[in-house]
Short mmCIF file of C-alpha atoms and ligand atoms in Angstrom, two decimals:
data_model
loop_
_atom_site.label_atom_id
_atom_site.label_comp_id
_atom_site.label_asym_id
_atom_site.label_seq_id
_atom_site.Cartn_x
_atom_site.Cartn_y
_atom_site.Cartn_z
CA MET X 1 -37.43 -1.36 35.70
CA HIS X 2 -36.04 -4.05 37.94
CA LEU X 3 -37.85 -5.15 41.06
CA GLN X 4 -35.54 -7.28 43.08
CA VAL X 5 -36.66 -9.14 46.20
CA SER X 6 -33.82 -10.79 47.95
CA SER X 7 -33.99 -13.07 51.00
CA VAL X 8 -36.95 -11.17 52.45
CA CYS X 9 -38.01 -12.48 55.90
CA LYS X 10 -41.08 -11.12 57.68
CA THR X 11 -41.92 -11.79 61.38
CA PHE X 12 -45.18 -10.52 63.05
CA GLY X 13 -45.29 -10.21 66.79
CA HIS X 14 -42.64 -10.25 69.35
CA GLY X 15 -41.20 -12.58 71.85
CA ALA X 16 -43.01 -15.83 72.31
CA LYS X 17 -45.81 -14.67 70.11
CA ALA X 18 -43.41 -14.02 67.21
CA LYS X 19 -44.58 -15.71 64.00
CA LEU X 20 -42.30 -16.21 61.01
CA VAL X 21 -44.60 -15.34 58.06
CA LEU X 22 -42.04 -15.05 55.22
CA ASP X 23 -38.85 -16.95 55.13
CA ARG X 24 -35.98 -15.90 52.72
CA VAL X 25 -38.25 -15.12 49.75
CA SER X 26 -36.46 -14.00 46.83
CA PHE X 27 -37.39 -13.16 42.97
CA ASP X 28 -36.96 -10.59 40.29
CA LEU X 29 -39.35 -8.81 38.13
CA HIS X 30 -38.16 -6.97 35.03
CA ALA X 31 -40.04 -4.46 32.85
CA GLY X 32 -42.96 -5.92 30.65
CA GLU X 33 -42.90 -9.18 32.61
CA PHE X 34 -46.21 -10.70 34.08
CA LEU X 35 -45.29 -12.52 37.31
CA ALA X 36 -47.70 -14.47 39.46
CA LEU X 37 -47.51 -15.87 43.00
CA VAL X 38 -49.65 -18.65 43.85
CA GLY X 39 -50.20 -20.21 47.20
CA SER X 40 -52.79 -21.46 49.60
CA SER X 41 -54.30 -19.06 52.21
CA GLY X 42 -51.75 -17.99 54.76
CA SER X 43 -48.57 -18.59 52.66
CA GLY X 44 -47.73 -14.87 52.83
CA LYS X 45 -48.73 -13.68 49.38
CA SER X 46 -50.44 -10.55 50.68
CA THR X 47 -47.47 -10.02 52.98
CA VAL X 48 -45.00 -10.04 50.13
CA MET X 49 -47.11 -7.54 48.27
CA ARG X 50 -47.35 -5.24 51.05
CA LEU X 51 -43.66 -5.14 51.63
CA ILE X 52 -43.13 -4.44 47.93
CA ALA X 53 -45.84 -1.69 48.19
CA GLY X 54 -44.02 -0.23 50.99
CA LEU X 55 -46.95 -0.63 53.30
CA ASP X 56 -44.81 -2.78 55.67
CA ARG X 57 -41.21 -3.25 56.36
CA PRO X 58 -39.25 -6.50 55.89
CA SER X 59 -37.69 -7.95 59.07
CA ALA X 60 -34.61 -8.99 57.02
CA GLY X 61 -33.52 -8.88 53.42
CA THR X 62 -33.95 -6.15 50.80
CA ILE X 63 -36.48 -4.94 48.18
CA THR X 64 -35.12 -2.68 45.54
CA ILE X 65 -36.44 -0.92 42.48
CA ASP X 66 -33.53 -0.20 39.92
CA GLY X 67 -31.19 -0.48 42.83
CA GLN X 68 -33.05 1.87 45.12
CA PRO X 69 -34.35 0.41 48.29
CA VAL X 70 -38.12 0.49 49.01
CA ARG X 71 -38.67 3.13 51.88
CA GLY X 72 -42.47 3.48 51.87
CA PRO X 73 -45.35 3.58 49.49
CA GLY X 74 -45.07 5.48 46.32
CA SER X 75 -46.94 5.92 43.10
CA ASP X 76 -44.17 3.92 41.16
CA ARG X 77 -45.94 0.85 42.66
CA GLY X 78 -49.65 1.00 42.09
CA MET X 79 -51.89 -1.42 44.13
CA VAL X 80 -55.20 -3.10 43.48
CA PHE X 81 -56.85 -4.73 46.43
CA GLN X 82 -59.44 -7.63 46.48
CA LYS X 83 -62.27 -5.26 47.32
CA TYR X 84 -63.52 -2.24 48.91
CA SER X 85 -60.85 -0.02 47.45
CA LEU X 86 -62.90 2.46 45.22
CA TYR X 87 -63.84 5.68 47.02
CA PRO X 88 -67.65 5.20 47.34
CA TRP X 89 -68.40 9.08 47.17
CA LEU X 90 -66.44 9.53 43.84
CA THR X 91 -67.61 8.62 40.53
CA ALA X 92 -65.91 6.06 38.34
CA ALA X 93 -64.05 8.94 36.43
CA GLN X 94 -63.29 10.74 39.71
CA ASN X 95 -61.85 7.71 41.06
CA VAL X 96 -59.62 7.37 38.06
CA ALA X 97 -58.49 10.71 38.44
CA PHE X 98 -57.72 10.50 42.14
CA GLY X 99 -54.14 9.44 42.05
CA MET X 100 -53.24 11.97 39.41
CA GLU X 101 -54.86 14.65 41.61
CA LEU X 102 -52.94 13.51 44.52
CA GLN X 103 -49.70 13.73 42.26
CA ARG X 104 -50.94 17.47 41.48
CA ARG X 105 -50.98 16.87 37.69
CA PRO X 106 -52.22 19.66 35.48
CA ARG X 107 -56.10 19.60 35.10
CA LEU X 108 -56.22 19.21 31.49
CA GLU X 109 -53.78 16.30 31.62
CA ILE X 110 -55.88 14.64 34.33
CA ARG X 111 -59.04 14.89 32.25
CA GLU X 112 -57.54 13.49 29.10
CA ARG X 113 -55.79 10.68 30.92
CA THR X 114 -58.92 9.80 32.87
CA ALA X 115 -61.08 9.56 29.58
CA TYR X 116 -58.16 7.60 28.08
CA PHE X 117 -57.93 4.88 30.96
CA LEU X 118 -61.76 4.71 31.23
CA GLU X 119 -61.68 3.87 27.50
CA VAL X 120 -58.71 1.29 27.93
CA VAL X 121 -60.80 -0.65 30.58
CA GLY X 122 -64.04 -0.21 28.49
CA LEU X 123 -65.91 1.84 30.90
CA ALA X 124 -66.17 5.21 29.38
CA ASP X 125 -70.00 5.09 29.55
CA ALA X 126 -69.78 4.61 33.42
CA ALA X 127 -67.75 7.67 34.03
CA ARG X 128 -70.27 9.36 36.00
CA LYS X 129 -71.67 6.44 38.01
CA LEU X 130 -70.86 5.91 41.69
CA PRO X 131 -69.16 2.50 42.65
CA ARG X 132 -72.33 1.21 44.14
CA GLU X 133 -74.00 1.46 40.76
CA LEU X 134 -71.12 -0.77 39.25
CA SER X 135 -70.94 -4.55 39.18
CA GLY X 136 -68.00 -6.11 41.02
CA GLY X 137 -66.27 -6.81 37.88
CA MET X 138 -66.58 -3.06 36.70
CA GLN X 139 -65.32 -1.88 40.04
CA GLN X 140 -62.18 -3.83 39.74
CA ARG X 141 -61.60 -2.56 36.23
CA ILE X 142 -62.01 1.12 37.50
CA ALA X 143 -59.61 0.14 40.39
CA ILE X 144 -57.07 -1.10 37.79
CA ALA X 145 -57.56 2.00 35.63
CA ARG X 146 -56.95 4.27 38.64
CA ALA X 147 -53.68 2.44 39.48
CA LEU X 148 -52.58 2.54 35.82
CA ALA X 149 -53.41 6.25 35.46
CA ALA X 150 -51.03 7.12 38.17
CA GLU X 151 -48.38 5.63 35.78
CA PRO X 152 -46.67 3.12 38.18
CA ARG X 153 -43.66 1.27 37.09
CA VAL X 154 -45.13 -2.00 38.46
CA LEU X 155 -48.76 -2.91 39.14
CA LEU X 156 -49.38 -5.14 42.16
CA LEU X 157 -52.59 -7.08 41.92
CA ASP X 158 -53.64 -8.81 45.28
CA GLU X 159 -56.29 -11.29 44.30
CA PRO X 160 -58.16 -8.70 42.22
CA PHE X 161 -60.78 -11.08 40.90
CA GLY X 162 -61.03 -13.03 44.04
CA ALA X 163 -64.49 -11.68 44.83
CA LEU X 164 -65.98 -12.20 41.49
CA ASP X 165 -68.12 -15.15 40.27
CA ILE X 166 -66.43 -17.57 37.70
CA GLN X 167 -67.89 -16.15 34.57
CA ILE X 168 -66.96 -12.63 35.39
CA ARG X 169 -63.74 -13.78 36.65
CA GLU X 170 -62.94 -15.42 33.25
CA SER X 171 -63.79 -12.37 31.32
CA MET X 172 -61.60 -10.38 33.69
CA GLN X 173 -58.76 -12.61 33.23
CA GLU X 174 -59.11 -12.03 29.41
CA PHE X 175 -59.31 -8.42 30.00
CA LEU X 176 -56.12 -8.26 32.15
CA HIS X 177 -54.17 -10.30 29.33
CA GLN X 178 -55.32 -7.86 26.73
CA LEU X 179 -54.53 -4.96 28.88
CA TRP X 180 -51.03 -6.31 29.37
CA ARG X 181 -50.37 -6.93 25.80
CA GLN X 182 -51.73 -3.58 24.94
CA THR X 183 -50.11 -1.38 27.37
CA GLY X 184 -46.94 -3.31 28.02
CA LEU X 185 -47.46 -2.83 31.75
CA THR X 186 -45.33 -4.90 34.37
CA ALA X 187 -47.50 -6.75 36.82
CA LEU X 188 -47.23 -8.88 39.79
CA LEU X 189 -50.35 -10.91 40.40
CA ILE X 190 -51.22 -12.68 43.51
CA THR X 191 -53.90 -15.58 43.45
CA HIS X 192 -54.68 -18.83 44.89
CA ASP X 193 -56.13 -19.93 41.47
CA LEU X 194 -53.39 -21.75 39.58
CA GLU X 195 -55.23 -21.68 36.33
CA GLU X 196 -55.37 -17.92 36.68
CA ALA X 197 -51.65 -17.66 37.25
CA LEU X 198 -50.80 -19.98 34.35
CA LEU X 199 -53.15 -18.21 31.97
CA LEU X 200 -51.66 -14.73 32.50
CA ALA X 201 -48.08 -14.92 33.85
CA ASN X 202 -44.81 -15.43 32.07
CA ARG X 203 -43.54 -16.93 35.32
CA VAL X 204 -45.30 -18.32 38.24
CA HIS X 205 -43.76 -18.78 41.80
CA ILE X 206 -45.61 -21.28 44.03
CA MET X 207 -45.62 -20.31 47.66
CA ALA X 208 -46.12 -22.69 50.65
CA PRO X 209 -47.22 -21.78 54.26
CA ASN X 210 -45.74 -22.13 57.68
CA PRO X 211 -43.45 -20.31 57.03
CA GLY X 212 -44.24 -18.68 53.72
CA ARG X 213 -41.75 -19.46 51.05
CA ILE X 214 -41.31 -19.98 47.43
CA VAL X 215 -41.07 -23.68 46.74
CA ARG X 216 -41.19 -23.94 43.11
CA SER X 217 -40.93 -21.53 40.09
CA VAL X 218 -41.98 -22.12 36.48
CA ASP X 219 -41.72 -20.36 33.21
CA VAL X 220 -44.92 -20.54 31.35
CA ASP X 221 -44.56 -20.36 27.71
CA LEU X 222 -48.16 -20.84 26.26
CA ASP X 223 -49.88 -19.62 22.93
CA ARG X 224 -52.40 -17.07 24.56
CA SER X 225 -54.06 -16.02 21.41
CA ASN X 226 -57.11 -17.84 22.31
CA MET X 227 -57.73 -18.00 25.92
CA ALA X 228 -60.94 -20.15 25.90
CA HIS X 229 -59.05 -22.57 23.77
CA LEU X 230 -56.05 -22.50 26.07
CA ARG X 231 -57.98 -23.27 29.18
CA VAL X 232 -58.87 -26.72 27.72
CA SER X 233 -55.71 -27.36 25.75
CA PRO X 234 -54.01 -30.62 26.59
CA GLY X 235 -50.55 -28.96 27.44
CA PHE X 236 -52.10 -26.37 29.73
CA LEU X 237 -54.21 -28.92 31.60
CA GLU X 238 -51.12 -31.17 32.03
CA LEU X 239 -49.14 -28.48 33.31
CA ARG X 240 -51.88 -27.29 35.68
CA GLU X 241 -52.39 -30.78 36.93
CA GLU X 242 -48.77 -31.31 37.55
CA LEU X 243 -48.27 -28.25 39.52
CA ALA X 244 -51.58 -28.90 41.43
CA GLN X 245 -50.09 -32.18 42.45
CA SER X 246 -46.98 -30.57 43.85
CA LEU X 247 -49.25 -27.90 45.60
CA ARG X 248 -51.20 -30.67 47.32
CA GLY X 249 -48.11 -32.47 48.21
CA LEU X 250 -47.22 -29.50 50.25
CA GLU X 251 -50.22 -29.94 52.58
CA PRO X 252 -50.75 -33.54 53.21
CA ALA X 253 -53.32 -32.67 55.82
CA LEU X 254 -55.59 -30.88 53.49
CA SER X 255 -55.43 -33.22 50.43
CA ARG X 256 -58.45 -35.43 49.80
CA MET M 1 -109.01 0.09 42.76
CA HIS M 2 -109.90 1.56 45.96
CA THR M 3 -107.57 -0.67 47.92
CA SER M 4 -104.49 0.05 45.65
CA LEU M 5 -105.12 3.78 46.27
CA LEU M 6 -105.51 3.14 50.07
CA GLN M 7 -102.26 1.08 50.04
CA ARG M 8 -100.26 3.61 48.03
CA TRP M 9 -101.47 6.18 50.45
CA LEU M 10 -100.39 4.17 53.37
CA ARG M 11 -97.18 3.52 52.02
CA HIS M 12 -96.20 7.10 51.79
CA PRO M 13 -93.51 7.66 54.39
CA TRP M 14 -95.40 10.34 56.39
CA THR M 15 -98.92 8.86 56.26
CA LEU M 16 -98.48 6.49 59.48
CA GLY M 17 -96.70 9.30 61.32
CA VAL M 18 -99.34 11.79 60.80
CA ILE M 19 -101.89 9.14 61.83
CA GLY M 20 -100.03 8.70 65.08
CA VAL M 21 -99.57 12.32 65.94
CA SER M 22 -103.27 13.16 65.13
CA THR M 23 -104.56 10.21 67.05
CA VAL M 24 -102.93 11.50 70.13
CA LEU M 25 -104.25 15.08 69.43
CA VAL M 26 -107.83 13.79 68.99
CA LEU M 27 -107.55 11.70 72.20
CA TRP M 28 -106.30 14.71 74.00
CA TRP M 29 -109.09 16.91 72.79
CA LEU M 30 -111.70 14.18 73.49
CA ILE M 31 -110.53 13.59 77.04
CA SER M 32 -110.31 17.25 77.90
CA SER M 33 -113.62 18.10 76.48
CA THR M 34 -115.52 15.54 78.50
CA GLY M 35 -114.37 17.48 81.54
CA LEU M 36 -113.43 14.19 83.24
CA VAL M 37 -109.89 15.38 84.05
CA ASP M 38 -109.16 18.55 86.09
CA LYS M 39 -108.16 21.44 83.94
CA LEU M 40 -105.44 22.05 86.06
CA PHE M 41 -103.91 18.65 85.07
CA LEU M 42 -104.97 18.57 81.43
CA PRO M 43 -105.53 21.86 79.79
CA SER M 44 -107.61 21.66 76.61
CA PRO M 45 -105.84 22.04 73.17
CA GLN M 46 -107.61 25.33 72.62
CA ALA M 47 -106.53 26.73 75.99
CA VAL M 48 -102.79 25.75 74.92
CA LEU M 49 -103.30 27.34 71.55
CA GLN M 50 -104.54 30.38 73.14
CA ALA M 51 -101.68 30.59 75.64
CA GLY M 52 -99.51 30.34 72.46
CA GLN M 53 -101.37 33.23 70.73
CA VAL M 54 -100.76 35.38 73.73
CA GLN M 55 -97.17 34.47 74.01
CA TRP M 56 -96.77 35.02 70.24
CA SER M 57 -98.43 38.51 70.05
CA SER M 58 -96.45 39.68 73.13
CA GLY M 59 -93.18 38.64 71.50
CA LEU M 60 -92.53 36.44 74.46
CA LEU M 61 -92.46 33.24 72.57
CA VAL M 62 -90.01 34.35 70.01
CA LYS M 63 -87.70 35.92 72.55
CA ASP M 64 -87.74 32.69 74.74
CA ALA M 65 -87.27 30.45 71.70
CA ALA M 66 -84.27 32.79 70.30
CA ALA M 67 -82.62 32.78 73.88
CA SER M 68 -82.77 28.92 74.01
CA ILE M 69 -81.57 28.31 70.52
CA GLN M 70 -78.74 30.72 70.72
CA ARG M 71 -77.42 29.01 73.89
CA VAL M 72 -77.71 25.67 72.12
CA PHE M 73 -76.17 26.93 68.95
CA ILE M 74 -73.17 28.39 70.69
CA GLY M 75 -72.53 25.55 73.15
CA PHE M 76 -72.94 22.97 70.50
CA ALA M 77 -70.97 24.85 67.85
CA MET M 78 -67.95 25.00 70.44
CA SER M 79 -68.48 21.27 71.17
CA ALA M 80 -68.63 20.11 67.50
CA GLY M 81 -65.89 22.30 66.33
CA LEU M 82 -63.48 20.98 69.00
CA ALA M 83 -64.71 17.48 68.79
CA LEU M 84 -63.81 17.17 65.20
CA PRO M 85 -60.15 17.74 65.17
CA ILE M 86 -59.67 15.96 68.60
CA GLY M 87 -61.85 13.03 67.48
CA ILE M 88 -59.87 12.69 64.18
CA ALA M 89 -56.55 12.91 66.05
CA MET M 90 -57.56 10.01 68.34
CA GLY M 91 -58.97 8.03 65.57
CA THR M 92 -55.71 8.36 63.47
CA ASN M 93 -53.13 8.34 66.39
CA PRO M 94 -52.90 5.48 68.86
CA VAL M 95 -50.81 7.69 71.13
CA VAL M 96 -53.32 10.44 71.39
CA CYS M 97 -56.12 7.75 71.60
CA ARG M 98 -54.42 5.98 74.58
CA LEU M 99 -53.90 9.40 76.24
CA LEU M 100 -57.33 10.67 75.98
CA GLU M 101 -59.77 7.74 75.62
CA PRO M 102 -59.81 6.81 79.41
CA LEU M 103 -60.28 10.34 80.51
CA MET M 104 -63.11 10.91 78.00
CA GLY M 105 -64.63 7.67 78.86
CA LEU M 106 -64.79 8.69 82.45
CA ILE M 107 -66.12 12.13 82.09
CA ARG M 108 -68.75 10.96 79.65
CA TYR M 109 -70.38 9.10 82.29
CA MET M 110 -70.72 11.94 84.54
CA PRO M 111 -74.24 13.38 84.21
CA ALA M 112 -73.85 16.88 82.69
CA PRO M 113 -76.74 18.45 84.88
CA ALA M 114 -74.53 17.53 87.94
CA PHE M 115 -71.99 20.13 86.72
CA ILE M 116 -74.53 22.88 87.11
CA PRO M 117 -73.77 23.75 90.82
CA LEU M 118 -70.07 23.88 89.88
CA LEU M 119 -70.63 26.00 86.88
CA ILE M 120 -72.89 28.34 88.88
CA ILE M 121 -70.12 28.80 91.50
CA TYR M 122 -67.54 29.35 88.87
CA PHE M 123 -69.23 31.49 86.39
CA GLY M 124 -72.34 32.85 88.25
CA LEU M 125 -75.87 33.08 86.48
CA GLU M 126 -74.95 34.55 83.05
CA GLU M 127 -74.77 32.94 79.58
CA LEU M 128 -71.39 31.26 80.17
CA PRO M 129 -72.33 28.40 82.56
CA LYS M 130 -75.16 27.36 80.37
CA VAL M 131 -73.33 27.49 77.22
CA LEU M 132 -70.65 25.41 79.03
CA LEU M 133 -73.13 22.96 80.32
CA ILE M 134 -74.15 22.21 76.71
CA PHE M 135 -70.59 21.94 75.78
CA ILE M 136 -69.80 19.48 78.60
CA GLY M 137 -72.77 17.50 78.02
CA THR M 138 -72.09 16.90 74.24
CA PHE M 139 -68.40 17.34 73.68
CA PHE M 140 -67.20 13.86 74.92
CA PHE M 141 -69.81 12.08 73.02
CA ASN M 142 -69.14 13.85 69.84
CA THR M 143 -65.43 13.20 70.18
CA LEU M 144 -65.67 9.58 71.00
CA MET M 145 -68.23 9.04 68.33
CA ILE M 146 -66.02 10.86 65.74
CA MET M 147 -63.13 8.88 66.96
CA ASP M 148 -64.87 5.60 66.12
CA ALA M 149 -66.00 6.74 62.75
CA VAL M 150 -62.39 7.45 61.84
CA LYS M 151 -61.28 4.16 63.10
CA PHE M 152 -63.72 2.37 61.01
CA VAL M 153 -62.42 3.89 57.63
CA PRO M 154 -61.36 0.75 55.76
CA HIS M 155 -57.54 0.61 55.63
CA GLU M 156 -57.74 -0.23 51.94
CA LEU M 157 -58.87 3.15 51.25
CA VAL M 158 -56.13 4.89 52.93
CA GLU M 159 -53.49 2.39 51.71
CA THR M 160 -54.79 2.76 48.21
CA ALA M 161 -54.33 6.46 48.36
CA ARG M 162 -50.77 5.94 49.78
CA THR M 163 -49.77 3.76 46.89
CA LEU M 164 -51.13 6.40 44.64
CA GLY M 165 -48.65 8.89 46.08
CA GLY M 166 -50.83 10.33 48.86
CA ARG M 167 -49.65 11.12 52.43
CA GLY M 168 -50.56 12.77 55.59
CA LEU M 169 -52.62 15.64 55.36
CA PRO M 170 -54.08 15.13 51.60
CA ILE M 171 -55.20 11.67 52.72
CA LEU M 172 -56.91 13.11 55.65
CA ILE M 173 -58.77 15.78 53.58
CA ARG M 174 -59.51 13.55 50.65
CA VAL M 175 -60.12 10.05 52.09
CA VAL M 176 -60.83 10.19 55.69
CA ALA M 177 -63.06 13.44 55.78
CA PRO M 178 -65.47 12.45 53.09
CA PHE M 179 -65.74 8.96 54.39
CA ILE M 180 -66.66 9.93 58.02
CA ALA M 181 -68.75 12.97 56.87
CA PRO M 182 -72.11 11.10 57.13
CA GLN M 183 -71.29 9.70 60.41
CA VAL M 184 -70.17 12.95 61.81
CA LEU M 185 -73.42 14.52 60.69
CA ASP M 186 -75.29 11.76 62.26
CA THR M 187 -73.21 12.08 65.50
CA TYR M 188 -74.09 15.79 65.61
CA ARG M 189 -77.77 15.08 64.86
CA ILE M 190 -77.94 12.53 67.66
CA ASN M 191 -76.06 14.60 70.24
CA MET M 192 -77.94 17.89 69.47
CA ALA M 193 -80.90 16.28 71.09
CA SER M 194 -78.96 16.23 74.28
CA ALA M 195 -77.82 19.77 73.84
CA TRP M 196 -81.46 20.61 73.55
CA ASN M 197 -82.35 18.78 76.62
CA LEU M 198 -79.56 20.45 78.62
CA VAL M 199 -80.58 23.94 77.74
CA ILE M 200 -83.99 23.46 79.08
CA VAL M 201 -82.43 21.95 82.29
CA ALA M 202 -80.07 24.82 82.72
CA GLU M 203 -82.85 27.24 82.28
CA LEU M 204 -85.08 25.57 84.76
CA VAL M 205 -82.29 26.19 87.28
CA ALA M 206 -81.38 29.68 86.50
CA ALA M 207 -82.37 32.11 83.70
CA THR M 208 -84.20 35.25 83.07
CA GLU M 209 -85.53 34.19 79.60
CA GLY M 210 -85.81 30.92 77.39
CA LEU M 211 -88.21 28.27 76.95
CA GLY M 212 -87.15 26.29 79.98
CA LYS M 213 -87.45 29.45 82.24
CA ARG M 214 -91.02 30.09 80.80
CA ILE M 215 -91.87 26.31 82.00
CA SER M 216 -90.58 26.97 85.54
CA LEU M 217 -92.47 30.16 85.85
CA ALA M 218 -95.63 28.65 84.54
CA GLN M 219 -95.34 26.00 87.23
CA ARG M 220 -95.19 28.61 89.90
CA PHE M 221 -98.48 30.08 88.67
CA LEU M 222 -99.98 26.57 88.08
CA ARG M 223 -100.45 27.44 84.32
CA THR M 224 -100.35 23.96 82.97
CA ASP M 225 -101.50 25.39 79.50
CA GLU M 226 -98.16 27.29 79.39
CA ILE M 227 -96.27 24.26 80.35
CA PHE M 228 -97.79 22.22 77.51
CA LEU M 229 -97.04 25.08 75.22
CA GLY M 230 -93.46 25.19 76.12
CA LEU M 231 -93.03 21.42 75.85
CA ILE M 232 -94.75 21.37 72.34
CA VAL M 233 -92.57 24.30 71.19
CA ILE M 234 -89.43 22.57 72.55
CA GLY M 235 -90.35 19.35 70.83
CA LEU M 236 -91.20 20.95 67.54
CA ILE M 237 -87.85 22.96 67.44
CA GLY M 238 -85.90 19.79 68.29
CA LEU M 239 -87.72 18.04 65.40
CA LEU M 240 -86.93 20.83 62.90
CA ILE M 241 -83.31 20.68 63.85
CA ASP M 242 -83.29 17.02 63.49
CA LEU M 243 -84.87 17.17 60.11
CA GLY M 244 -82.32 19.95 58.98
CA PHE M 245 -79.47 17.60 59.78
CA ARG M 246 -81.16 14.79 57.86
CA PHE M 247 -81.68 17.03 54.83
CA LEU M 248 -78.04 18.28 55.05
CA MET M 249 -76.91 14.64 55.00
CA ARG M 250 -79.06 13.68 52.16
CA ARG M 251 -77.83 16.60 50.14
CA SER M 252 -74.13 16.27 50.81
CA CYS M 253 -73.58 12.53 51.34
CA ALA M 254 -76.00 11.07 48.75
CA TRP M 255 -73.35 8.21 48.07
CA ALA M 256 -73.95 6.92 51.80
CA ASN M 257 -77.68 6.30 51.44
N1 ATP Z 1 -50.41 -7.76 60.60
C1 ATP Z 1 -50.31 -9.06 60.92
N2 ATP Z 1 -50.03 -9.31 62.23
C2 ATP Z 1 -49.87 -10.77 62.45
N3 ATP Z 1 -50.06 -11.69 61.65
C3 ATP Z 1 -50.14 -11.27 60.25
C4 ATP Z 1 -50.31 -10.08 59.81
N4 ATP Z 1 -50.36 -10.01 58.56
C5 ATP Z 1 -50.45 -11.26 58.18
N5 ATP Z 1 -50.27 -12.11 59.17
C6 ATP Z 1 -50.27 -13.48 59.16
O1 ATP Z 1 -49.13 -13.79 58.27
C7 ATP Z 1 -49.63 -15.12 57.39
C8 ATP Z 1 -49.81 -14.84 55.96
O2 ATP Z 1 -50.72 -13.96 55.85
P1 ATP Z 1 -50.99 -13.23 54.38
O3 ATP Z 1 -52.07 -12.42 54.47
O4 ATP Z 1 -49.73 -12.69 53.68
O5 ATP Z 1 -51.37 -14.73 53.52
P2 ATP Z 1 -51.95 -14.83 51.96
O6 ATP Z 1 -51.11 -15.86 51.33
O7 ATP Z 1 -52.17 -13.46 51.42
O8 ATP Z 1 -53.37 -15.48 52.37
P3 ATP Z 1 -54.79 -15.24 51.72
O9 ATP Z 1 -54.85 -16.12 50.57
O10 ATP Z 1 -55.61 -15.80 52.73
O11 ATP Z 1 -55.02 -13.83 51.41
C9 ATP Z 1 -51.10 -15.34 57.99
O12 ATP Z 1 -50.77 -16.46 58.94
C10 ATP Z 1 -51.50 -14.22 58.83
O13 ATP Z 1 -52.25 -14.66 59.98
MG1 MG Z 2 -53.81 -12.38 50.80
#
C-alpha cells in the first residue's frame, strides 16, 4: 500500500469569496506506517483527510493509492470521526458488522469477524449494548473496530480522542498504539495534540493555517515499550518542547 | 410512611392526568345537578351516557365511528405514503428541494377547509372529496416535516457508511430510514390530529353518516346531549390513535427514547 498526496490544493467557495484552505500539501504513507498531522484549528487537517477519504475533491494536485487516483469514498480507506458516528439504533456488535454487511460478506464470516474485532478492542462484553449505554471511549473503540472490520488498507482517524477527557484519552492512546503493533495497520492520525502525535506516530507533519500547509516534518524514533514512562522522559519532552516552539512561532498573535 | 405512599402514587405518570379528567367530570355533574344551567346548554352526564347507550344499541354509534375512521384512514394513508418518498427526496436532493419547497410552503398555509367548496364542485358529495380534504390538509405538513427530519441526519453517519463501502440506496435504507423513523412516526402522530379534525369538518358540511354528521343533525334538533356525546367519542378515538402511535414508537424505536 502506498498512499501518495502530491501538491494538493483545496479552495472553498467561488469568486470573491474563494478561500484557499490547502496549499500544495504533499506527503506519502506506506503500509505499516503511522503518520500524524498536527496543527492548530483551521489548518486544514480535516480537509486533507476528507480528500483522502474521497468525501471531497481536491481543487488541484493528486491523491493516489498504489498509483490509482482516489475517485470517491471506498472501503479501502476506513474513517473514524471525532464523534457522533456510531449508529444509535444498532448495538455495538451490529455497528461493528455494519460495514461488512454493506460489503455483502457471507453471514458466518461477518459473525466471526465481529466477534474477533470486538475482542481486539476489548469490548466483547459490550456486544449487545446500544451506543448510548457506552462511555465515549468505548464508543470510539467500537468505531475503530467497525472501520477495521471492513478491512481498509489505511485507517483515517480525525481527532478520534478529541472529545474524551484526559485520562481516557491517555488510555486510548495506549490502546491505539497496542492495536497498531498487534495488527500492523496503516494509520493516518489527525490531532491538535502534539504529545499524542509524538507518542503514536513514526512520522509527524506539522501544519500551519492560512492557507493550510505542511511546515515541518519529523521522523519520530522513540522507545515506546512503556508509554507512561515515555511521556515524561527527557528526550520526549525535549522534542515536544522544540516542536511546540516552532508551532507557536507560526502564530505570533496567539502565543502567550 | 403514609406520605411516601402518597408521593409514590402521585409520581405515577397517570395519576395527575386522571385527577384532572375526573375533576372536570365531577364539576360537570355538580353543576348540571344543581339545575342552575339550562339543560339545553349543559346536559347532565347521565343524559349523555343515555344518549350513548341508545346510539350504541341502535348500532348508529359504531356505524358513524366506522365511517369517520375509514375516511381518516384512507386519506391519511395516501398522505403519509406519498409524503414519505417525496419528503426523503426533498431532504436528500437539493434540486428537488428547491423545486418543491416554495410550492409546498405556499399551499401549506392555505386552510384545508377552504378547499371544501372546490372539492364539492369537482367531486360531488361522495367519499372522494372528504378523503381528498384529509389528504390536502396533511400531505404538505407531512412532507415538509419528513424533509426536515432527513436534513437533520448527521452527515457523519452518512459519510461513515460511504467510507465503509456504502452508496445510494443501501445508505438510504440502512442509515437514513432508521434514523428518521422516530421523527416520521411523531410527524404522523401530530398530523393525524388534523386529519381527525378535518374529517369532522367535512362531515359537518356534507355527509350521510359519520360522527361529524351526527353532531350537525343533533344541532338541528337541539339535542345537546348528542352533541356532547359526539365530541367525547371524537376525543376518545383521537386519544386512542395518539396512544397507538406512541406505543408503536416505543416499540420500534427504543433507541430514541
Ligand atoms: N465545506 C467547507 N466550506 C467552506 N469552508 C470550509 C469547508 N470546510 C472547511 N472549511 C474551512 O477550511 C479551513 C480548514 O478547515 P478544517 O476543518 O480542515 O481544519 P482543521 O485543521 O480540521 O481544524 P479543526 O482542528 O478545528 O478541526 C477552515 O477555515 C474552514 O472554515
Ligand atoms: Mg478538523
